[in-house]
Coordinates of C-alpha atoms and ligand atoms in Angstrom, one line a residue:
Chain A
M1 CA 0.0 -0.2 0.0
R2 CA 2.7 2.4 1.2
S3 CA 4.9 1.4 -1.7
W4 CA 2.2 2.0 -4.2
L5 CA 1.6 5.4 -2.8
E6 CA 5.3 6.2 -2.9
N7 CA 6.1 4.5 -6.0
Y8 CA 3.2 5.9 -8.4
L9 CA 0.8 8.1 -6.8
V10 CA 3.1 10.9 -5.4
P11 CA 5.2 11.0 -8.3
L12 CA 2.0 11.1 -10.7
L13 CA 0.9 14.0 -8.5
T14 CA 4.0 15.9 -8.8
V15 CA 4.1 15.6 -12.7
A16 CA 0.2 17.0 -12.8
A17 CA 1.3 19.8 -10.1
F18 CA 3.9 20.6 -12.7
V19 CA 1.9 20.4 -16.0
L20 CA -0.7 22.7 -13.9
I21 CA 1.6 25.3 -13.1
W22 CA 3.0 25.2 -16.6
Q23 CA -0.3 25.5 -18.0
V24 CA -1.5 28.7 -15.8
A25 CA 1.9 30.1 -16.3
A26 CA 1.5 29.8 -20.2
R27 CA -1.4 31.9 -20.2
R28 CA 0.6 35.1 -19.7
Y29 CA 2.5 34.7 -22.5
P30 CA 2.0 34.3 -26.4
P31 CA 2.0 30.8 -27.7
E32 CA 5.0 31.2 -29.9
Q33 CA 7.0 32.5 -27.0
F34 CA 5.8 29.8 -24.3
P35 CA 3.4 27.3 -25.6
A36 CA 1.1 25.7 -22.8
P37 CA 0.9 21.8 -22.3
S38 CA -2.3 21.7 -24.2
D39 CA -0.3 23.2 -27.2
V40 CA 2.3 20.7 -27.0
V41 CA -0.1 18.0 -27.0
L42 CA -1.7 19.3 -30.0
A43 CA 1.4 19.5 -31.6
I44 CA 2.4 16.0 -30.9
K45 CA -1.1 15.0 -32.3
E46 CA -0.4 17.1 -35.6
L47 CA 3.2 15.5 -36.2
S48 CA 1.9 12.3 -35.5
D49 CA -1.0 12.6 -37.9
N50 CA 1.1 13.7 -40.6
G51 CA 3.6 10.7 -40.0
V52 CA 6.6 13.1 -39.5
L53 CA 7.1 12.1 -35.8
W54 CA 7.2 8.5 -36.4
T55 CA 9.7 8.6 -39.2
N56 CA 11.9 10.8 -37.1
I57 CA 11.5 8.7 -33.9
G58 CA 12.7 5.4 -36.0
I59 CA 15.3 7.2 -37.8
S60 CA 16.8 8.5 -34.3
L61 CA 16.4 5.0 -32.6
A62 CA 18.2 3.4 -35.4
R63 CA 21.0 5.8 -35.2
F64 CA 21.1 5.4 -31.6
A65 CA 21.2 1.8 -31.6
A66 CA 23.6 1.6 -34.2
A67 CA 26.1 3.9 -32.7
Y68 CA 25.6 2.5 -29.3
L69 CA 26.2 -1.1 -30.3
M70 CA 29.3 0.2 -32.1
A71 CA 30.5 1.8 -28.7
V72 CA 29.6 -1.4 -26.9
V73 CA 31.6 -3.9 -29.3
A74 CA 34.5 -1.7 -29.6
G75 CA 34.6 -0.4 -25.9
I76 CA 34.3 -3.8 -24.0
P77 CA 36.7 -5.7 -25.7
L78 CA 39.3 -3.0 -25.7
G79 CA 38.6 -2.4 -22.0
L80 CA 39.2 -5.9 -21.1
F81 CA 42.4 -5.9 -23.1
L82 CA 43.6 -2.7 -21.3
G83 CA 42.2 -3.7 -17.9
R84 CA 44.1 -7.0 -18.1
F85 CA 47.5 -5.8 -19.5
T86 CA 48.7 -2.8 -17.3
R87 CA 51.4 -2.1 -19.5
C88 CA 49.3 -1.4 -22.5
H89 CA 47.0 0.6 -20.5
R90 CA 49.7 2.8 -19.1
A91 CA 51.1 3.3 -22.5
I92 CA 47.5 4.3 -24.0
D93 CA 46.1 5.9 -21.1
P94 CA 47.6 9.7 -21.6
L95 CA 46.1 9.4 -25.1
I96 CA 42.4 8.6 -23.6
Q97 CA 43.0 11.3 -20.9
V98 CA 43.5 14.0 -23.5
L99 CA 40.8 12.9 -26.1
R100 CA 37.9 12.2 -23.4
P101 CA 37.6 15.9 -22.3
I102 CA 36.8 16.8 -25.9
S103 CA 33.0 17.3 -26.3
P104 CA 31.8 14.9 -28.9
I105 CA 30.0 18.2 -30.4
A106 CA 33.7 19.6 -31.0
W107 CA 34.2 16.6 -33.4
F108 CA 31.1 18.0 -35.4
P109 CA 33.0 19.8 -38.0
L110 CA 35.6 17.1 -38.8
A111 CA 32.7 14.6 -38.7
V112 CA 30.9 16.5 -41.5
L113 CA 34.0 16.9 -43.3
W114 CA 35.0 13.2 -43.1
F115 CA 31.6 11.7 -43.5
G116 CA 29.4 14.4 -45.1
I117 CA 26.0 15.3 -44.1
G118 CA 23.6 12.3 -43.2
N119 CA 23.5 9.5 -40.6
A120 CA 27.2 9.3 -40.5
P121 CA 28.1 12.4 -38.5
A122 CA 25.2 12.0 -35.9
V123 CA 26.1 8.4 -35.4
F124 CA 29.7 9.0 -34.9
I125 CA 29.1 11.6 -32.2
I126 CA 26.5 9.3 -30.3
F127 CA 29.4 6.7 -30.7
L128 CA 31.9 9.0 -29.3
A129 CA 29.7 10.0 -26.3
S130 CA 29.0 6.4 -25.7
F131 CA 32.4 4.8 -26.1
Y132 CA 34.3 6.3 -23.6
P133 CA 31.9 5.6 -20.4
V134 CA 32.0 2.0 -21.7
L135 CA 35.8 1.7 -22.3
L136 CA 36.5 3.3 -19.0
T137 CA 34.4 1.5 -16.7
T138 CA 35.3 -1.8 -18.2
I139 CA 39.0 -1.1 -17.6
S140 CA 38.3 0.1 -14.1
S141 CA 36.1 -3.0 -13.5
V142 CA 38.7 -5.5 -14.5
R143 CA 41.4 -3.8 -12.7
G144 CA 38.8 -3.8 -9.7
V145 CA 38.5 -7.6 -9.4
P146 CA 39.3 -8.4 -6.0
P147 CA 42.6 -10.0 -5.8
V148 CA 41.4 -13.1 -3.7
Y149 CA 39.4 -14.2 -6.7
L150 CA 42.7 -14.3 -8.9
K151 CA 44.4 -16.2 -6.1
V152 CA 41.8 -18.8 -5.9
S153 CA 42.0 -19.4 -9.8
T154 CA 45.8 -19.6 -9.6
N155 CA 45.8 -22.0 -6.6
F156 CA 43.4 -24.2 -8.3
G157 CA 45.5 -24.3 -11.5
A158 CA 43.4 -22.3 -14.0
G159 CA 45.1 -21.3 -16.8
A160 CA 45.3 -17.8 -18.5
F161 CA 42.5 -18.5 -20.7
L162 CA 40.0 -20.0 -18.0
T163 CA 41.0 -17.2 -15.6
F164 CA 40.1 -14.5 -17.9
V165 CA 36.6 -16.3 -19.4
R166 CA 35.4 -17.9 -16.1
V167 CA 36.8 -15.2 -13.4
I168 CA 37.7 -12.0 -14.7
V169 CA 34.8 -11.4 -17.2
P170 CA 32.2 -12.4 -14.8
A171 CA 33.7 -10.6 -12.0
A172 CA 34.0 -7.4 -13.8
F173 CA 30.5 -7.7 -15.4
P174 CA 28.2 -5.8 -12.6
G175 CA 30.9 -2.9 -13.1
I176 CA 30.7 -3.0 -16.9
M177 CA 26.8 -2.8 -16.7
V178 CA 27.2 0.3 -14.8
G179 CA 29.1 1.7 -17.8
L180 CA 26.6 0.5 -20.4
H181 CA 24.0 2.5 -18.3
I182 CA 25.9 5.7 -18.3
A183 CA 26.7 5.3 -21.8
V184 CA 23.0 5.1 -22.6
G185 CA 22.6 8.4 -21.0
T186 CA 25.6 10.2 -22.5
G187 CA 24.6 9.0 -26.1
W188 CA 21.1 9.7 -26.0
I189 CA 21.8 13.3 -24.9
H190 CA 24.2 13.7 -27.8
L191 CA 21.7 12.3 -30.5
V192 CA 19.9 15.2 -30.6
A193 CA 22.9 17.2 -30.6
G194 CA 24.2 15.4 -33.6
E195 CA 20.9 15.6 -35.5
M196 CA 20.5 19.0 -34.7
L197 CA 24.0 20.1 -36.2
G198 CA 23.8 18.2 -39.5
A199 CA 21.3 15.6 -40.3
Q200 CA 18.2 16.2 -42.5
S201 CA 15.9 13.9 -40.1
G202 CA 15.4 12.6 -36.6
L203 CA 14.1 14.1 -33.4
G204 CA 17.0 16.6 -33.5
F205 CA 16.5 17.6 -37.0
M206 CA 12.7 17.9 -36.2
I207 CA 13.2 20.3 -33.5
V208 CA 15.7 22.4 -35.4
D209 CA 13.1 22.5 -38.2
A210 CA 10.2 23.4 -36.1
R211 CA 12.2 26.4 -34.9
N212 CA 12.9 27.7 -38.3
F213 CA 9.2 27.8 -38.7
L214 CA 8.5 29.4 -35.4
R215 CA 6.7 26.5 -34.0
T216 CA 7.6 26.6 -30.4
D217 CA 4.9 24.1 -29.5
Q218 CA 6.6 21.6 -31.8
V219 CA 10.0 22.4 -30.5
M220 CA 8.6 21.6 -27.1
A221 CA 6.8 18.5 -28.4
G222 CA 10.4 17.5 -29.9
M223 CA 11.9 18.0 -26.4
L224 CA 9.3 16.1 -24.6
L225 CA 9.5 13.2 -26.7
V226 CA 13.2 13.0 -26.6
G227 CA 12.7 12.9 -22.6
L228 CA 10.0 10.2 -22.8
L229 CA 12.1 8.0 -24.9
G230 CA 15.2 8.6 -22.9
L231 CA 13.1 7.5 -19.8
A232 CA 11.8 4.5 -21.7
I233 CA 15.1 3.3 -22.8
Y234 CA 16.6 3.8 -19.2
K235 CA 13.8 1.8 -17.9
A236 CA 14.3 -1.0 -20.4
M237 CA 17.8 -1.1 -19.4
K238 CA 17.0 -1.4 -15.6
T239 CA 14.8 -4.3 -16.4
F240 CA 17.7 -6.1 -18.3
E241 CA 20.1 -5.2 -15.7
K242 CA 17.8 -6.6 -12.9
A243 CA 17.4 -10.0 -14.9
I244 CA 21.1 -10.5 -15.5
G245 CA 21.8 -9.5 -11.8
R246 CA 19.5 -12.5 -10.7
R247 CA 21.3 -14.9 -13.0
W248 CA 24.7 -13.5 -11.6
G249 CA 23.6 -14.1 -8.3
V250 CA 23.9 -10.7 -6.8
A251 CA 21.3 -9.2 -4.9
A252 CA 19.0 -7.1 -7.1
Chain B
M1 CA 60.5 -41.0 -5.9
S2 CA 61.2 -43.8 -3.8
E3 CA 62.7 -42.1 -0.6
T4 CA 59.9 -40.2 1.3
P5 CA 61.0 -36.8 2.6
V6 CA 61.3 -36.4 6.3
S7 CA 59.2 -33.5 6.2
K8 CA 56.4 -32.7 4.2
I9 CA 57.1 -29.0 4.5
Q10 CA 60.4 -28.0 5.4
L11 CA 61.7 -24.4 5.8
R12 CA 65.1 -23.5 6.3
N13 CA 66.5 -20.2 7.1
V14 CA 63.8 -18.5 5.5
E15 CA 63.8 -14.8 5.6
K16 CA 61.4 -12.3 3.9
R17 CA 62.0 -8.7 3.6
F18 CA 59.2 -6.2 2.1
R19 CA 60.2 -2.9 0.5
S20 CA 57.9 -0.4 2.1
A21 CA 56.5 2.7 0.0
R22 CA 59.2 5.1 1.3
G23 CA 61.8 2.7 0.2
D24 CA 63.1 1.3 3.6
Q25 CA 63.3 -2.4 4.1
Q26 CA 61.1 -4.1 6.5
I27 CA 61.9 -7.6 7.7
A28 CA 58.7 -9.5 7.9
L29 CA 60.4 -12.9 9.0
S30 CA 63.7 -13.6 10.0
R31 CA 65.7 -16.7 9.5
L32 CA 63.1 -19.2 10.1
D33 CA 63.1 -22.9 10.5
L34 CA 60.3 -25.2 10.6
D35 CA 59.5 -28.9 9.6
I36 CA 55.9 -30.1 9.3
K37 CA 55.3 -33.8 8.9
A38 CA 52.9 -35.2 6.5
G39 CA 49.2 -35.4 7.8
E40 CA 50.0 -33.1 10.8
F41 CA 47.8 -30.3 12.1
V42 CA 50.1 -27.4 13.0
C43 CA 48.6 -23.9 14.2
L44 CA 50.4 -20.6 13.8
V45 CA 49.7 -18.3 16.4
G46 CA 50.9 -14.8 17.5
P47 CA 49.9 -11.1 17.4
S48 CA 49.0 -9.0 14.5
G49 CA 51.8 -7.9 12.3
C50 CA 54.0 -11.0 13.3
G51 CA 54.4 -12.6 9.9
K52 CA 51.7 -15.3 10.0
T53 CA 50.0 -14.5 6.3
T54 CA 53.5 -14.0 5.2
L55 CA 54.9 -17.5 6.5
I56 CA 51.7 -19.3 5.1
N57 CA 51.9 -17.1 1.8
L58 CA 55.4 -18.4 1.4
M59 CA 54.6 -22.2 1.7
A60 CA 51.4 -21.8 -0.3
G61 CA 53.7 -20.3 -3.0
F62 CA 52.0 -16.8 -3.1
E63 CA 54.9 -15.2 -2.3
K64 CA 58.7 -15.8 -2.9
P65 CA 61.3 -15.9 0.3
T66 CA 64.1 -13.2 0.1
S67 CA 66.5 -15.9 1.0
G68 CA 66.3 -19.3 2.4
S69 CA 64.3 -22.2 1.1
V70 CA 60.7 -23.3 1.3
L71 CA 60.3 -27.3 0.2
I72 CA 57.2 -29.2 0.0
D73 CA 57.5 -33.0 -0.7
G74 CA 61.3 -32.1 -1.1
E75 CA 60.7 -29.9 -4.1
P76 CA 61.1 -25.9 -3.8
V77 CA 57.9 -23.9 -3.7
T78 CA 57.9 -21.5 -6.7
A79 CA 54.2 -21.0 -7.5
P80 CA 50.6 -22.1 -6.1
N81 CA 50.0 -25.6 -6.4
P82 CA 46.5 -27.2 -6.8
D83 CA 47.9 -30.1 -4.4
H84 CA 48.1 -27.2 -1.6
I85 CA 44.9 -25.3 -1.5
M86 CA 44.8 -22.0 0.5
I87 CA 41.6 -21.3 2.5
F88 CA 41.1 -17.6 3.0
Q89 CA 39.1 -15.7 6.0
D90 CA 37.0 -13.8 3.1
Y91 CA 36.3 -17.3 1.4
G92 CA 37.0 -16.3 -2.1
L93 CA 33.7 -17.5 -3.5
Y94 CA 32.7 -16.5 -6.7
P95 CA 29.4 -14.5 -6.0
W96 CA 28.2 -15.2 -10.0
R97 CA 28.2 -19.1 -9.1
T98 CA 26.2 -21.3 -7.2
V99 CA 27.8 -23.2 -3.9
L100 CA 27.9 -26.1 -6.3
G101 CA 29.5 -24.0 -9.1
N102 CA 32.0 -22.7 -6.7
V103 CA 33.1 -26.2 -5.5
L104 CA 33.1 -27.4 -9.5
F105 CA 35.7 -24.4 -10.1
G106 CA 38.6 -26.3 -9.0
L107 CA 37.7 -29.7 -10.7
Q108 CA 37.0 -27.7 -13.8
A109 CA 40.5 -26.0 -14.1
R110 CA 42.0 -29.2 -13.6
G111 CA 40.0 -30.6 -16.6
V112 CA 38.1 -33.3 -14.7
P113 CA 35.3 -34.6 -17.2
A114 CA 31.8 -33.1 -16.1
A115 CA 30.2 -36.1 -14.7
Q116 CA 33.0 -37.0 -12.4
A117 CA 33.5 -33.5 -11.5
R118 CA 30.0 -33.4 -10.3
E119 CA 30.1 -36.4 -8.2
K120 CA 33.4 -35.4 -6.6
A121 CA 31.7 -31.8 -5.8
L122 CA 28.8 -33.2 -4.3
A123 CA 30.7 -35.6 -1.8
A124 CA 32.6 -32.8 -0.9
L125 CA 29.5 -30.7 -0.1
E126 CA 28.2 -33.6 1.8
M127 CA 31.2 -33.8 4.0
V128 CA 31.2 -30.3 4.9
G129 CA 27.3 -30.6 5.4
L130 CA 26.1 -28.3 2.6
S131 CA 24.0 -30.8 0.6
Q132 CA 20.9 -29.0 1.0
S133 CA 22.4 -25.6 -0.4
I134 CA 24.1 -26.6 -3.7
D135 CA 22.0 -24.2 -5.8
K136 CA 22.2 -21.3 -3.6
H137 CA 24.3 -18.2 -4.4
P138 CA 27.1 -17.0 -1.8
H139 CA 25.3 -14.1 -0.8
E140 CA 22.2 -16.2 0.4
L141 CA 24.6 -17.8 2.9
S142 CA 25.8 -17.1 6.4
G143 CA 29.3 -16.5 6.8
G144 CA 29.8 -20.2 8.3
M145 CA 28.3 -21.9 5.3
K146 CA 30.4 -19.6 3.0
Q147 CA 33.4 -21.1 4.8
R148 CA 32.0 -24.7 4.7
A149 CA 31.7 -23.9 0.8
S150 CA 35.2 -22.7 0.4
I151 CA 36.4 -25.9 2.2
A152 CA 34.3 -28.3 0.2
R153 CA 36.0 -26.4 -2.8
A154 CA 39.4 -27.1 -1.5
L155 CA 38.5 -30.8 -0.6
A156 CA 37.1 -31.5 -3.7
V157 CA 40.3 -31.7 -5.4
E158 CA 41.6 -33.7 -2.6
P159 CA 44.8 -31.7 -1.9
S160 CA 47.5 -33.1 0.4
V161 CA 48.0 -29.7 2.3
L162 CA 45.4 -27.2 3.3
F163 CA 46.5 -23.8 4.2
M164 CA 44.0 -21.8 6.2
D165 CA 44.7 -18.1 7.0
E166 CA 42.2 -17.1 9.8
P167 CA 39.5 -19.0 8.2
F168 CA 37.0 -18.6 11.2
A169 CA 38.1 -15.1 12.4
A170 CA 35.1 -13.3 11.0
L171 CA 32.7 -15.9 12.5
D172 CA 30.6 -15.6 15.7
A173 CA 31.8 -17.8 18.4
F174 CA 29.1 -20.3 18.2
T175 CA 29.8 -20.8 14.6
R176 CA 33.3 -20.8 15.2
L177 CA 33.3 -23.6 17.8
H178 CA 31.1 -25.8 15.4
L179 CA 33.4 -25.3 12.5
Q180 CA 36.6 -26.4 14.7
D181 CA 34.9 -29.4 15.5
E182 CA 33.9 -30.2 11.8
L183 CA 37.3 -29.1 10.4
L184 CA 38.7 -31.7 12.8
R185 CA 36.2 -34.5 11.6
I186 CA 37.1 -33.8 8.1
W187 CA 40.8 -33.8 9.0
T188 CA 40.5 -37.2 10.9
E189 CA 38.7 -38.6 7.7
T190 CA 40.8 -37.2 5.2
K191 CA 44.2 -36.6 6.7
P192 CA 45.7 -33.5 4.8
T193 CA 48.4 -31.8 6.3
V194 CA 46.9 -28.7 7.5
V195 CA 48.7 -25.4 8.4
F196 CA 46.1 -23.1 10.3
V197 CA 46.6 -19.4 11.2
T198 CA 44.9 -18.1 13.9
H199 CA 45.3 -15.0 16.4
D200 CA 43.3 -17.2 18.8
L201 CA 45.2 -19.0 21.4
D202 CA 42.0 -21.3 22.4
E203 CA 41.4 -22.0 19.0
A204 CA 45.1 -23.1 18.3
I205 CA 45.0 -25.4 21.5
A206 CA 41.7 -26.9 20.3
L207 CA 43.0 -27.9 16.8
G208 CA 46.6 -28.2 16.8
Q209 CA 49.0 -31.2 17.3
R210 CA 51.5 -28.3 17.4
V211 CA 51.2 -24.8 18.2
V212 CA 53.9 -22.6 16.7
L213 CA 53.8 -19.3 18.5
M214 CA 55.2 -16.3 16.7
A215 CA 56.7 -13.1 17.8
P216 CA 56.9 -9.8 15.9
Q217 CA 59.6 -7.3 14.7
P218 CA 61.3 -9.3 13.1
G219 CA 58.8 -12.0 12.5
R220 CA 60.2 -15.2 14.0
I221 CA 59.2 -18.3 15.9
Q222 CA 59.2 -17.8 19.7
K223 CA 58.2 -21.1 20.8
I224 CA 56.6 -24.5 19.5
L225 CA 54.3 -26.1 21.8
E226 CA 53.3 -29.8 21.4
V227 CA 49.7 -30.4 22.3
K228 CA 49.6 -34.0 23.5
L229 CA 45.9 -34.3 23.6
P230 CA 43.8 -36.7 21.6
H231 CA 41.1 -35.3 19.4
P232 CA 38.5 -34.6 20.0
R233 CA 39.3 -32.4 22.6
E234 CA 37.2 -31.5 25.8
R235 CA 37.7 -27.9 26.0
T236 CA 36.6 -27.9 29.6
E237 CA 39.2 -30.6 30.5
Q238 CA 42.1 -29.8 33.2
E239 CA 44.9 -31.0 30.8
F240 CA 43.4 -28.5 28.3
A241 CA 43.5 -25.9 30.9
T242 CA 47.2 -26.7 31.5
F243 CA 48.3 -26.2 27.9
R244 CA 46.4 -23.1 27.8
K245 CA 47.9 -21.8 30.7
R246 CA 51.5 -22.6 29.2
L247 CA 50.6 -21.0 26.1
F248 CA 49.1 -17.9 27.5
T249 CA 52.3 -17.4 29.8
E250 CA 54.3 -17.7 26.5
F251 CA 52.2 -15.2 24.7
H252 CA 52.6 -12.7 27.4
L253 CA 56.2 -12.9 27.1
V254 CA 56.1 -12.2 23.5
H255 CA 53.9 -9.2 23.9
Q256 CA 56.4 -7.8 26.6
Q257 CA 59.1 -8.0 24.2
A258 CA 57.1 -6.5 21.5
A259 CA 56.3 -3.6 23.9
A260 CA 59.7 -3.1 24.9
V261 CA 60.9 -2.8 21.5
E262 CA 58.1 -0.2 20.8
Y263 CA 59.3 1.8 23.6
Q264 CA 63.1 1.8 22.6
I265 CA 62.1 3.7 19.3
Ligands
LIG301 N1 52.9 -6.9 0.6 C1 53.6 -6.3 1.4 N2 54.4 -5.3 1.4 C2 54.9 -4.6 2.4 N3 55.0 -5.2 3.7 C3 54.4 -6.1 4.0 C4 53.6 -6.9 2.8 N4 52.9 -7.5 3.2 C5 53.1 -7.9 4.6 N5 53.9 -7.0 5.2 C6 54.4 -6.5 6.6 O1 55.0 -7.6 7.1 C7 54.6 -7.8 8.3 C8 53.9 -9.1 8.6 O2 52.7 -8.9 8.0 P1 51.4 -10.2 8.0 O3 52.2 -11.5 7.7 O4 50.4 -9.8 7.4 O5 51.1 -10.6 9.5 P2 50.2 -11.1 10.3 O6 49.3 -12.2 9.4 O7 50.7 -12.0 11.4 O8 49.3 -10.1 10.8 C9 53.6 -6.6 8.7 O9 54.5 -5.5 9.4 C10 53.2 -6.2 7.5 O10 53.0 -4.7 7.4
LIG302 MG1 47.3 -12.2 8.8

């Protein structure tokens, strides 16, 4: 009873209060400057009815999935390798430390130069935004494997391969999951940026396009959808994580 | 090998130094000799920092001596060996594996065929009384059960030596006493050589055929006490109390010496 109240009712009331205040406040301004929630809902309906919305959502999700998968496929193996081989890590770490603080957005001019306009620059930016969290958490998870796990493995005579596959990877796994989680967040945030800068489709482009026509209601509709989709991806990730956690034998 | 070596484990003139972060050397163990017979149950006791862990790590092959020799079965110890299994205070169980999976690990590492491995693992779990919990994960177990699981994992590979570094130190008094009795029963049944580190003098007298009392700064052997009482031992008996008194008197000496050294500095 109490958990239902705390988990659903109270958050729902908070959202309702927010929407109400927004609605009241918006009345004091012209809708082109500050649209009300009702205007935004109508804008979503309009975009949905003429099909623009669904096409753009589909494109954005596809770009995000492609870039995120590439980041995972590149980041995890590289992270496992660098986490295991301290010397290689030490050699390459300065390079990582210099490249990492450069915002993916700053790569945009080069990305357009190299890949042209279209999917590629946006995908490249999402890739960069997701890659570092995956790489760095994987490295630190491998390095953080408790020494006693390795001692046990050596003591029982497990070889390097068995130790890597059966001890280090599973021991690092929960930490890697955290990285995958962070990467979803940073990747999704940069999706909009990437699409605003150079793409001709997707949610980010939809927002820029609406601004050019002074459709503030559609700008907000785009923002709201980006938020909601981000939340949905986050939730899906959490569910996946819990299922994995149960299989891994760590208390969820 | 036709001739059997006199000692299962033989330490000669063993010294271990560590270089501290500041660069100065610290003598963790100094010119130490010790012989342990096959099938013997030996306890190492001493105050914290006297080198018990260093000593057992040297014997188990996790550390190398700075000088001197460590032999098991007449062969120099150069690396950890699946025939000499270490049991840690914090169990070292793999949380992503079930109890059975953990016990299977050592057998898998040795390439034992699956069916045979399962049989051995179940037998080991039976011996430590964990047959009811084979499908649980470590986080579902109490501390005592976790240590049972890690003992089962060791027993499954039938090692000739068990090294135990304060294995029961984190357990409550009741569980500790119970596991001491269980360990003695298992030792009587399977007769491995056991080297058991503890800082609990009562635990040492309850378990060891010999109790090696160590002293710090530098780490060394102060006294070796033979506890000539048959197992299982009645902790409340008169003779037990006599040994206890002797060990506590010696221990008191060690403490006084250690304190004297500290005051001189
Ligand atoms: N890896 C290490 N590096 C530096 N000093 C160490 C290391 N391991 C142990 N020592 C030192 O050696 C001494 C003995 O430690 P240890 O064997 O852990 O004692 P005990 O197990 O009896 O408490 C201590 O003074 C400790 O600080
Ligand atoms: Mg110790």
